[in-house]
Amino acid sequence: PAAPGLRALARELLDSLDAPVSEPEPELPAAPSLPRGSRGRELNAWTGRAAGCLLGKPVEKIPREGIEEILRATGRWPLSGWFTAVGLPADVAERWPWNRRSAPTSLEENIDGMPEDDDLNYPMLALSLVEERGLGFTTEDVAQLWLDNLPAGRVFTAERAAYRNLLDARPDTATYRNPFREWIGALIRADVFGWIRPGDVHGAARLARVDARLSHTRNGVYGAMWAAGLASAAMVCDTVDEVLDAATAAIPASSALAAAVHFGRSAAAEGDVASGLDRLHAEYGHLHWVHVLNNAAVIAYALAKGGGEFGPSVSIAVTAGWDTDSAAATVGGVVGAVSGVGEYWSKPLDGRIATSLPGGERRIADLAARTARLAEAGR
């Protein structure tokens, strides 16, 4: 635990951040004209999200150069499949230790279904939220769902600050002592809101905003809206480029989030992956590795550069070296929905997702069926 003096200083600094934040209704570009209704892509979307997340889990918190060194040392550079500790020299392992929580369940030699992860817990919660409260759910409904279902020890950064504020009965859950409110947490919660509103990018973004504002502000909220827009478009579009085009309507055009997305797509238009990632790191490398702007740029880059192929797309998202599992989860959900998920990536999941939510392990097919029912009910 931190010393009392250090904790007091932290509180003083956090209090200095708590200036009032104006959050007007965001003005969005015109909605694209897309087909509506389910096309049966829900299973591939869930599977793709899980597989992408799983690929990034063992190297979460390891920077880009460490990921490359691990892959070169194990003969797997450039990344095109699961990570392995087999053949990894001891000095490399010591220099770049695997993610302590994830490595026992996310390396090629030990994968047995999809292990528990907040990148999957939150979409499961979103599914339950809409089933229980309908499309008119409120931010207060989201708060109650968290308190009823989320173990406090499995929430992090902005969500942990908001959870603490809920327990303290503070109404300003997103802003009080929450320096993480423009990080990636709300973005990882948003896919289901798009999957149940196929082709309705604005409708998906609206649902994501209601959820996100419990814990985030401004670009943190816009990141969730964009992810929901991507997920919505991925359920009906024929190419990933069409998905990226459609999702621009989910966020304010003048926002820093929109600029990050544009930068990521532009970087993908020229040069190889290494030079593209160099550009991203030069532009956004000053940000924390779980900030929303750098990770949104990576997601856009991976989607644009991956050519609609699942393996290359999620591999790019991971080798970028920021929030590896979260970025690859979002990318995997999009590319999985549009292009499908090959057996190499889907088979180790065994159709199962572990969770810390009440009720225990979930079947991916069941989650997909529930998602499809909501998509049909909302038409």
Tab-separated table of C-alpha atoms in Angstrom:
chain	number	residue	atom	x	y	z
A	1	PRO	CA	0.000	0.000	0.000
A	2	ALA	CA	1.091	3.563	-0.659
A	3	ALA	CA	2.283	5.693	2.237
A	4	PRO	CA	-0.381	7.951	3.820
A	5	GLY	CA	1.368	11.100	2.605
A	6	LEU	CA	1.439	9.830	-0.969
A	7	ARG	CA	-2.234	8.890	-0.821
A	8	ALA	CA	-3.096	12.358	0.484
A	9	LEU	CA	-1.158	13.938	-2.374
A	10	ALA	CA	-2.989	11.723	-4.864
A	11	ARG	CA	-6.348	12.866	-3.496
A	12	GLU	CA	-5.265	16.493	-3.741
A	13	LEU	CA	-4.216	16.049	-7.375
A	14	LEU	CA	-7.396	14.175	-8.247
A	15	ASP	CA	-9.529	16.881	-6.676
A	16	SER	CA	-7.780	19.452	-8.862
A	17	LEU	CA	-9.056	17.587	-11.939
A	18	ASP	CA	-12.685	17.791	-10.931
A	19	ALA	CA	-13.638	20.929	-12.835
A	20	PRO	CA	-17.208	20.759	-14.180
A	21	VAL	CA	-17.411	19.116	-17.602
A	22	SER	CA	-20.057	20.224	-20.077
A	23	GLU	CA	-21.448	17.251	-21.993
A	24	PRO	CA	-23.949	18.507	-24.574
A	25	GLU	CA	-25.679	16.091	-26.917
A	26	PRO	CA	-23.050	15.367	-29.582
A	27	GLU	CA	-23.777	16.458	-33.133
A	28	LEU	CA	-23.254	13.526	-35.470
A	29	PRO	CA	-22.764	13.391	-39.232
A	30	ALA	CA	-25.672	12.158	-41.318
A	31	ALA	CA	-26.430	8.484	-40.818
A	32	PRO	CA	-25.373	6.201	-43.668
A	33	SER	CA	-28.006	4.336	-45.631
A	34	LEU	CA	-27.403	0.712	-44.698
A	35	PRO	CA	-29.514	-2.456	-44.753
A	36	ARG	CA	-31.225	-3.221	-41.455
A	37	GLY	CA	-31.811	-6.491	-39.668
A	38	SER	CA	-29.766	-9.527	-38.721
A	39	ARG	CA	-27.809	-11.400	-41.380
A	40	GLY	CA	-26.800	-14.202	-39.049
A	41	ARG	CA	-23.357	-12.836	-38.249
A	42	GLU	CA	-23.709	-12.846	-34.474
A	43	LEU	CA	-21.761	-16.067	-33.864
A	44	ASN	CA	-18.786	-14.914	-35.919
A	45	ALA	CA	-18.848	-11.514	-34.207
A	46	TRP	CA	-18.726	-13.034	-30.709
A	47	THR	CA	-16.138	-15.625	-31.769
A	48	GLY	CA	-13.981	-13.000	-33.447
A	49	ARG	CA	-14.096	-10.744	-30.415
A	50	ALA	CA	-13.079	-13.597	-28.124
A	51	ALA	CA	-10.275	-14.855	-30.373
A	52	GLY	CA	-8.824	-11.380	-30.882
A	53	CYS	CA	-8.889	-10.735	-27.159
A	54	LEU	CA	-7.250	-14.081	-26.433
A	55	LEU	CA	-4.412	-13.392	-28.865
A	56	GLY	CA	-3.525	-10.179	-27.066
A	57	LYS	CA	-3.905	-11.400	-23.483
A	58	PRO	CA	-0.430	-12.810	-22.718
A	59	VAL	CA	1.346	-9.635	-23.899
A	60	GLU	CA	-0.976	-7.060	-22.369
A	61	LYS	CA	1.233	-4.366	-20.751
A	62	ILE	CA	4.290	-5.396	-22.807
A	63	PRO	CA	5.423	-2.598	-25.162
A	64	ARG	CA	5.819	-3.000	-28.883
A	65	GLU	CA	9.562	-3.681	-28.779
A	66	GLY	CA	9.105	-6.395	-26.162
A	67	ILE	CA	6.417	-8.135	-28.185
A	68	GLU	CA	8.682	-8.168	-31.223
A	69	GLU	CA	11.614	-9.541	-29.227
A	70	ILE	CA	9.466	-12.353	-27.804
A	71	LEU	CA	8.188	-13.273	-31.254
A	72	ARG	CA	11.631	-13.228	-32.860
A	73	ALA	CA	13.053	-15.338	-30.030
A	74	THR	CA	10.364	-17.994	-30.522
A	75	GLY	CA	10.520	-17.947	-34.334
A	76	ARG	CA	7.085	-16.386	-34.750
A	77	TRP	CA	7.851	-12.963	-36.149
A	78	PRO	CA	5.866	-11.443	-37.753
A	79	LEU	CA	2.915	-12.464	-35.612
A	80	SER	CA	0.440	-14.735	-37.380
A	81	GLY	CA	-0.751	-17.099	-34.647
A	82	TRP	CA	-0.867	-17.748	-30.928
A	83	PHE	CA	2.020	-16.809	-28.650
A	84	THR	CA	4.122	-19.567	-27.090
A	85	ALA	CA	6.649	-19.794	-24.280
A	86	VAL	CA	8.238	-22.852	-25.897
A	87	GLY	CA	11.813	-22.007	-26.823
A	88	LEU	CA	11.726	-18.553	-25.236
A	89	PRO	CA	15.195	-17.781	-23.804
A	90	ALA	CA	15.255	-17.076	-20.089
A	91	ASP	CA	16.795	-13.623	-20.499
A	92	VAL	CA	14.019	-12.526	-22.875
A	93	ALA	CA	11.358	-13.912	-20.549
A	94	GLU	CA	12.916	-12.020	-17.650
A	95	ARG	CA	13.160	-8.801	-19.632
A	96	TRP	CA	9.578	-9.028	-20.929
A	97	PRO	CA	7.521	-11.112	-18.490
A	98	TRP	CA	4.178	-12.389	-19.712
A	99	ASN	CA	1.027	-10.898	-18.264
A	100	ARG	CA	0.913	-12.686	-14.924
A	101	ARG	CA	-2.841	-13.271	-14.832
A	102	SER	CA	-3.228	-14.241	-18.487
A	103	ALA	CA	-0.203	-16.352	-19.416
A	104	PRO	CA	-1.423	-19.572	-17.711
A	105	THR	CA	-4.509	-19.638	-19.960
A	106	SER	CA	-3.651	-17.798	-23.183
A	107	LEU	CA	-0.505	-19.330	-24.677
A	108	GLU	CA	-0.746	-21.863	-27.488
A	109	GLU	CA	0.254	-24.704	-25.191
A	110	ASN	CA	-2.374	-24.020	-22.504
A	111	ILE	CA	-5.462	-22.512	-24.168
A	112	ASP	CA	-8.598	-24.376	-23.079
A	113	GLY	CA	-11.574	-22.238	-24.020
A	114	MET	CA	-11.745	-18.462	-23.716
A	115	PRO	CA	-10.494	-17.407	-20.263
A	116	GLU	CA	-12.181	-14.715	-18.211
A	117	ASP	CA	-11.570	-11.147	-19.361
A	118	ASP	CA	-13.270	-7.797	-18.870
A	119	ASP	CA	-13.362	-7.415	-22.659
A	120	LEU	CA	-15.941	-10.226	-22.650
A	121	ASN	CA	-17.559	-9.589	-19.268
A	122	TYR	CA	-18.827	-6.181	-20.344
A	123	PRO	CA	-20.455	-7.338	-23.599
A	124	MET	CA	-22.191	-10.089	-21.621
A	125	LEU	CA	-23.438	-7.464	-19.180
A	126	ALA	CA	-24.648	-5.286	-22.046
A	127	LEU	CA	-26.606	-8.221	-23.405
A	128	SER	CA	-28.295	-8.775	-20.046
A	129	LEU	CA	-28.939	-5.049	-19.701
A	130	VAL	CA	-30.969	-4.831	-22.895
A	131	GLU	CA	-32.753	-8.117	-22.215
A	132	GLU	CA	-33.844	-6.876	-18.795
A	133	ARG	CA	-34.404	-3.159	-19.431
A	134	GLY	CA	-35.031	-2.892	-23.156
A	135	LEU	CA	-33.649	-0.346	-25.596
A	136	GLY	CA	-34.805	2.480	-23.344
A	137	PHE	CA	-32.379	1.592	-20.555
A	138	THR	CA	-30.866	4.439	-18.541
A	139	THR	CA	-27.411	5.121	-17.168
A	140	GLU	CA	-28.878	4.396	-13.734
A	141	ASP	CA	-29.858	0.945	-15.009
A	142	VAL	CA	-26.244	0.379	-16.055
A	143	ALA	CA	-25.070	1.412	-12.594
A	144	GLN	CA	-27.421	-1.005	-10.863
A	145	LEU	CA	-26.374	-3.821	-13.179
A	146	TRP	CA	-22.736	-3.226	-12.268
A	147	LEU	CA	-23.449	-3.283	-8.559
A	148	ASP	CA	-25.514	-6.455	-8.890
A	149	ASN	CA	-23.091	-8.381	-11.108
A	150	LEU	CA	-19.535	-7.022	-11.278
A	151	PRO	CA	-16.980	-8.093	-8.661
A	152	ALA	CA	-15.235	-4.925	-7.500
A	153	GLY	CA	-11.840	-6.529	-8.007
A	154	ARG	CA	-12.509	-7.076	-11.720
A	155	VAL	CA	-13.098	-3.439	-12.640
A	156	PHE	CA	-10.215	-1.167	-13.550
A	157	THR	CA	-9.261	2.475	-14.202
A	158	ALA	CA	-12.356	4.554	-15.089
A	159	GLU	CA	-14.753	1.751	-14.221
A	160	ARG	CA	-13.139	1.303	-10.813
A	161	ALA	CA	-13.399	5.044	-10.121
A	162	ALA	CA	-17.052	5.050	-11.169
A	163	TYR	CA	-17.757	1.916	-9.115
A	164	ARG	CA	-16.204	3.559	-6.054
A	165	ASN	CA	-18.302	6.660	-6.645
A	166	LEU	CA	-21.441	4.527	-6.873
A	167	LEU	CA	-20.637	2.929	-3.525
A	168	ASP	CA	-20.108	6.413	-2.084
A	169	ALA	CA	-23.497	7.464	-3.529
A	170	ARG	CA	-21.964	10.261	-5.582
A	171	PRO	CA	-23.952	11.365	-8.649
A	172	ASP	CA	-20.843	12.540	-10.554
A	173	THR	CA	-19.625	8.995	-11.166
A	174	ALA	CA	-17.688	9.766	-14.346
A	175	THR	CA	-15.821	12.819	-13.111
A	176	TYR	CA	-15.151	12.663	-9.378
A	177	ARG	CA	-11.545	11.594	-8.802
A	178	ASN	CA	-11.542	9.843	-12.167
A	179	PRO	CA	-8.481	10.763	-14.248
A	180	PHE	CA	-9.168	7.788	-16.538
A	181	ARG	CA	-12.385	9.098	-18.062
A	182	GLU	CA	-10.973	9.355	-21.592
A	183	TRP	CA	-9.341	5.945	-21.555
A	184	ILE	CA	-10.520	2.849	-23.434
A	185	GLY	CA	-12.862	1.303	-20.856
A	186	ALA	CA	-16.153	2.448	-22.368
A	187	LEU	CA	-15.063	1.406	-25.856
A	188	ILE	CA	-14.646	-2.220	-24.799
A	189	ARG	CA	-18.220	-2.296	-23.474
A	190	ALA	CA	-19.932	-1.226	-26.691
A	191	ASP	CA	-19.946	-4.027	-29.283
A	192	VAL	CA	-23.270	-5.544	-28.257
A	193	PHE	CA	-25.028	-2.209	-28.724
A	194	GLY	CA	-24.011	-2.368	-32.379
A	195	TRP	CA	-24.736	-6.052	-32.855
A	196	ILE	CA	-28.341	-5.603	-31.702
A	197	ARG	CA	-28.817	-2.550	-33.976
A	198	PRO	CA	-27.511	-3.955	-37.280
A	199	GLY	CA	-27.217	-1.192	-39.853
A	200	ASP	CA	-28.456	1.478	-37.431
A	201	VAL	CA	-25.203	3.274	-36.677
A	202	HIS	CA	-26.834	6.219	-34.912
A	203	GLY	CA	-29.072	3.960	-32.838
A	204	ALA	CA	-26.089	1.887	-31.762
A	205	ALA	CA	-24.104	5.001	-30.858
A	206	ARG	CA	-26.980	6.323	-28.761
A	207	LEU	CA	-27.117	3.130	-26.692
A	208	ALA	CA	-23.344	3.155	-26.227
A	209	ARG	CA	-23.431	6.768	-25.045
A	210	VAL	CA	-26.025	5.997	-22.373
A	211	ASP	CA	-23.770	3.216	-21.079
A	212	ALA	CA	-20.467	5.083	-21.407
A	213	ARG	CA	-21.391	8.236	-19.549
A	214	LEU	CA	-21.508	6.314	-16.270
A	215	SER	CA	-17.706	6.273	-16.253
A	216	HIS	CA	-16.383	8.379	-19.129
A	217	THR	CA	-16.559	11.812	-20.731
A	218	ARG	CA	-15.879	13.319	-24.138
A	219	ASN	CA	-13.499	11.147	-26.168
A	220	GLY	CA	-13.969	8.274	-23.753
A	221	VAL	CA	-17.669	8.357	-24.629
A	222	TYR	CA	-17.004	8.914	-28.325
A	223	GLY	CA	-14.775	5.839	-28.380
A	224	ALA	CA	-17.703	3.746	-27.186
A	225	MET	CA	-20.001	5.340	-29.762
A	226	TRP	CA	-17.508	4.595	-32.524
A	227	ALA	CA	-17.063	0.973	-31.437
A	228	ALA	CA	-20.839	0.535	-31.441
A	229	GLY	CA	-20.980	2.086	-34.899
A	230	LEU	CA	-18.304	-0.302	-36.143
A	231	ALA	CA	-20.180	-3.266	-34.681
A	232	SER	CA	-23.491	-2.127	-36.163
A	233	ALA	CA	-22.043	-1.661	-39.637
A	234	ALA	CA	-20.094	-4.929	-39.462
A	235	MET	CA	-23.358	-6.840	-39.185
A	236	VAL	CA	-24.540	-5.683	-42.620
A	237	CYS	CA	-21.624	-4.335	-44.697
A	238	ASP	CA	-19.719	-6.397	-47.243
A	239	THR	CA	-16.216	-5.037	-46.610
A	240	VAL	CA	-14.237	-3.652	-43.702
A	241	ASP	CA	-13.681	-0.395	-45.599
A	242	GLU	CA	-17.447	0.045	-45.818
A	243	VAL	CA	-17.654	-0.563	-42.074
A	244	LEU	CA	-15.038	2.103	-41.382
A	245	ASP	CA	-16.819	4.580	-43.646
A	246	ALA	CA	-20.183	3.971	-41.988
A	247	ALA	CA	-18.838	4.209	-38.436
A	248	THR	CA	-17.599	7.770	-38.971
A	249	ALA	CA	-21.245	8.798	-38.583
A	250	ALA	CA	-21.230	7.570	-34.983
A	251	ILE	CA	-18.917	10.301	-33.631
A	252	PRO	CA	-18.626	14.102	-33.843
A	253	ALA	CA	-16.493	14.990	-36.857
A	254	SER	CA	-14.589	17.665	-34.928
A	255	SER	CA	-13.597	15.397	-32.030
A	256	ALA	CA	-10.088	14.226	-31.219
A	257	LEU	CA	-11.458	10.679	-31.486
A	258	ALA	CA	-12.460	11.286	-35.106
A	259	ALA	CA	-8.997	12.703	-35.799
A	260	ALA	CA	-7.360	9.598	-34.315
A	261	VAL	CA	-9.509	7.304	-36.441
A	262	HIS	CA	-8.685	9.323	-39.548
A	263	PHE	CA	-4.982	9.232	-38.706
A	264	GLY	CA	-5.056	5.461	-38.311
A	265	ARG	CA	-6.789	4.933	-41.642
A	266	SER	CA	-4.460	7.345	-43.409
A	267	ALA	CA	-1.377	5.618	-42.007
A	268	ALA	CA	-2.612	2.339	-43.483
A	269	ALA	CA	-2.727	3.768	-46.989
A	270	GLU	CA	1.034	3.705	-47.520
A	271	GLY	CA	4.088	1.767	-46.400
A	272	ASP	CA	4.401	-1.523	-44.562
A	273	VAL	CA	3.061	-2.395	-41.117
A	274	ALA	CA	6.291	-1.494	-39.320
A	275	SER	CA	6.407	1.996	-40.799
A	276	GLY	CA	2.698	2.471	-40.167
A	277	LEU	CA	3.056	1.569	-36.510
A	278	ASP	CA	6.048	3.899	-36.314
A	279	ARG	CA	3.774	6.725	-37.447
A	280	LEU	CA	1.125	5.834	-34.889
A	281	HIS	CA	3.653	5.762	-32.070
A	282	ALA	CA	5.198	9.047	-33.182
A	283	GLU	CA	1.764	10.686	-33.091
A	284	TYR	CA	0.238	9.048	-30.015
A	285	GLY	CA	3.103	7.433	-28.119
A	286	HIS	CA	2.966	10.104	-25.418
A	287	LEU	CA	-0.402	8.786	-24.218
A	288	HIS	CA	-0.942	6.045	-21.636
A	289	TRP	CA	-1.161	2.599	-23.203
A	290	VAL	CA	-4.875	2.317	-22.358
A	291	HIS	CA	-5.927	5.797	-23.506
A	292	VAL	CA	-8.748	5.776	-26.031
A	293	LEU	CA	-7.086	7.914	-28.718
A	294	ASN	CA	-3.984	5.822	-29.403
A	295	ASN	CA	-5.982	2.604	-29.274
A	296	ALA	CA	-8.693	3.948	-31.582
A	297	ALA	CA	-5.970	4.889	-34.060
A	298	VAL	CA	-4.571	1.347	-33.833
A	299	ILE	CA	-8.005	-0.229	-34.282
A	300	ALA	CA	-8.633	1.888	-37.377
A	301	TYR	CA	-5.160	1.091	-38.699
A	302	ALA	CA	-5.481	-2.653	-38.146
A	303	LEU	CA	-8.904	-2.758	-39.778
A	304	ALA	CA	-7.729	-0.764	-42.790
A	305	LYS	CA	-4.392	-2.565	-43.169
A	306	GLY	CA	-5.619	-6.100	-42.482
A	307	GLY	CA	-7.453	-6.359	-45.786
A	308	GLY	CA	-10.505	-8.006	-44.257
A	309	GLU	CA	-8.482	-11.074	-43.201
A	310	PHE	CA	-8.921	-12.151	-39.609
A	311	GLY	CA	-5.390	-13.269	-38.705
A	312	PRO	CA	-3.494	-10.305	-40.162
A	313	SER	CA	-5.971	-7.810	-38.720
A	314	VAL	CA	-5.851	-8.999	-35.108
A	315	SER	CA	-2.097	-9.580	-35.331
A	316	ILE	CA	-1.510	-5.954	-36.313
A	317	ALA	CA	-3.655	-4.767	-33.416
A	318	VAL	CA	-1.561	-6.817	-30.984
A	319	THR	CA	1.903	-6.012	-32.345
A	320	ALA	CA	1.126	-2.296	-31.992
A	321	GLY	CA	1.769	-2.888	-28.305
A	322	TRP	CA	-0.782	-0.694	-26.516
A	323	ASP	CA	-3.959	-2.269	-25.112
A	324	THR	CA	-3.301	-5.487	-26.982
A	325	ASP	CA	-6.273	-7.588	-25.913
A	326	SER	CA	-8.854	-4.796	-26.064
A	327	ALA	CA	-7.786	-3.455	-29.459
A	328	ALA	CA	-7.635	-6.941	-30.968
A	329	ALA	CA	-11.018	-7.815	-29.459
A	330	THR	CA	-12.700	-4.893	-31.222
A	331	VAL	CA	-10.868	-5.625	-34.468
A	332	GLY	CA	-11.724	-9.321	-34.184
A	333	GLY	CA	-15.411	-8.618	-33.681
A	334	VAL	CA	-15.551	-6.475	-36.813
A	335	VAL	CA	-13.520	-8.714	-39.115
A	336	GLY	CA	-15.149	-11.837	-37.708
A	337	ALA	CA	-18.597	-10.494	-38.541
A	338	VAL	CA	-17.630	-9.393	-42.047
A	339	SER	CA	-15.280	-12.191	-43.127
A	340	GLY	CA	-15.734	-15.038	-40.654
A	341	VAL	CA	-13.280	-16.702	-38.281
A	342	GLY	CA	-11.146	-19.617	-39.432
A	343	GLU	CA	-10.851	-22.872	-37.504
A	344	TYR	CA	-7.297	-22.074	-36.383
A	345	TRP	CA	-8.671	-19.178	-34.354
A	346	SER	CA	-12.034	-20.576	-33.322
A	347	LYS	CA	-11.204	-24.167	-32.379
A	348	PRO	CA	-9.124	-23.423	-29.230
A	349	LEU	CA	-12.075	-21.464	-27.830
A	350	ASP	CA	-14.137	-24.658	-27.803
A	351	GLY	CA	-17.267	-22.521	-27.925
A	352	ARG	CA	-16.782	-21.471	-24.269
A	353	ILE	CA	-16.118	-18.207	-22.438
A	354	ALA	CA	-15.204	-18.162	-18.750
A	355	THR	CA	-16.482	-15.219	-16.738
A	356	SER	CA	-16.437	-13.711	-13.263
A	357	LEU	CA	-20.099	-12.741	-13.683
A	358	PRO	CA	-22.808	-14.680	-11.819
A	359	GLY	CA	-23.829	-17.894	-13.559
A	360	GLY	CA	-20.382	-19.040	-14.603
A	361	GLU	CA	-19.149	-20.125	-18.010
A	362	ARG	CA	-21.112	-19.083	-21.107
A	363	ARG	CA	-21.501	-20.829	-24.450
A	364	ILE	CA	-20.647	-18.583	-27.380
A	365	ALA	CA	-23.505	-20.038	-29.418
A	366	ASP	CA	-25.963	-19.120	-26.667
A	367	LEU	CA	-24.653	-15.553	-26.492
A	368	ALA	CA	-24.980	-15.272	-30.264
A	369	ALA	CA	-28.547	-16.597	-30.214
A	370	ARG	CA	-29.544	-14.109	-27.511
A	371	THR	CA	-27.943	-11.301	-29.513
A	372	ALA	CA	-29.824	-12.338	-32.649
A	373	ARG	CA	-33.134	-12.341	-30.782
A	374	LEU	CA	-32.544	-8.782	-29.602
A	375	ALA	CA	-31.554	-7.709	-33.113
A	376	GLU	CA	-34.774	-9.138	-34.527
A	377	ALA	CA	-36.910	-7.718	-31.716
A	378	GLY	CA	-35.531	-4.231	-32.312
A	379	ARG	CA	-36.361	-4.075	-36.026
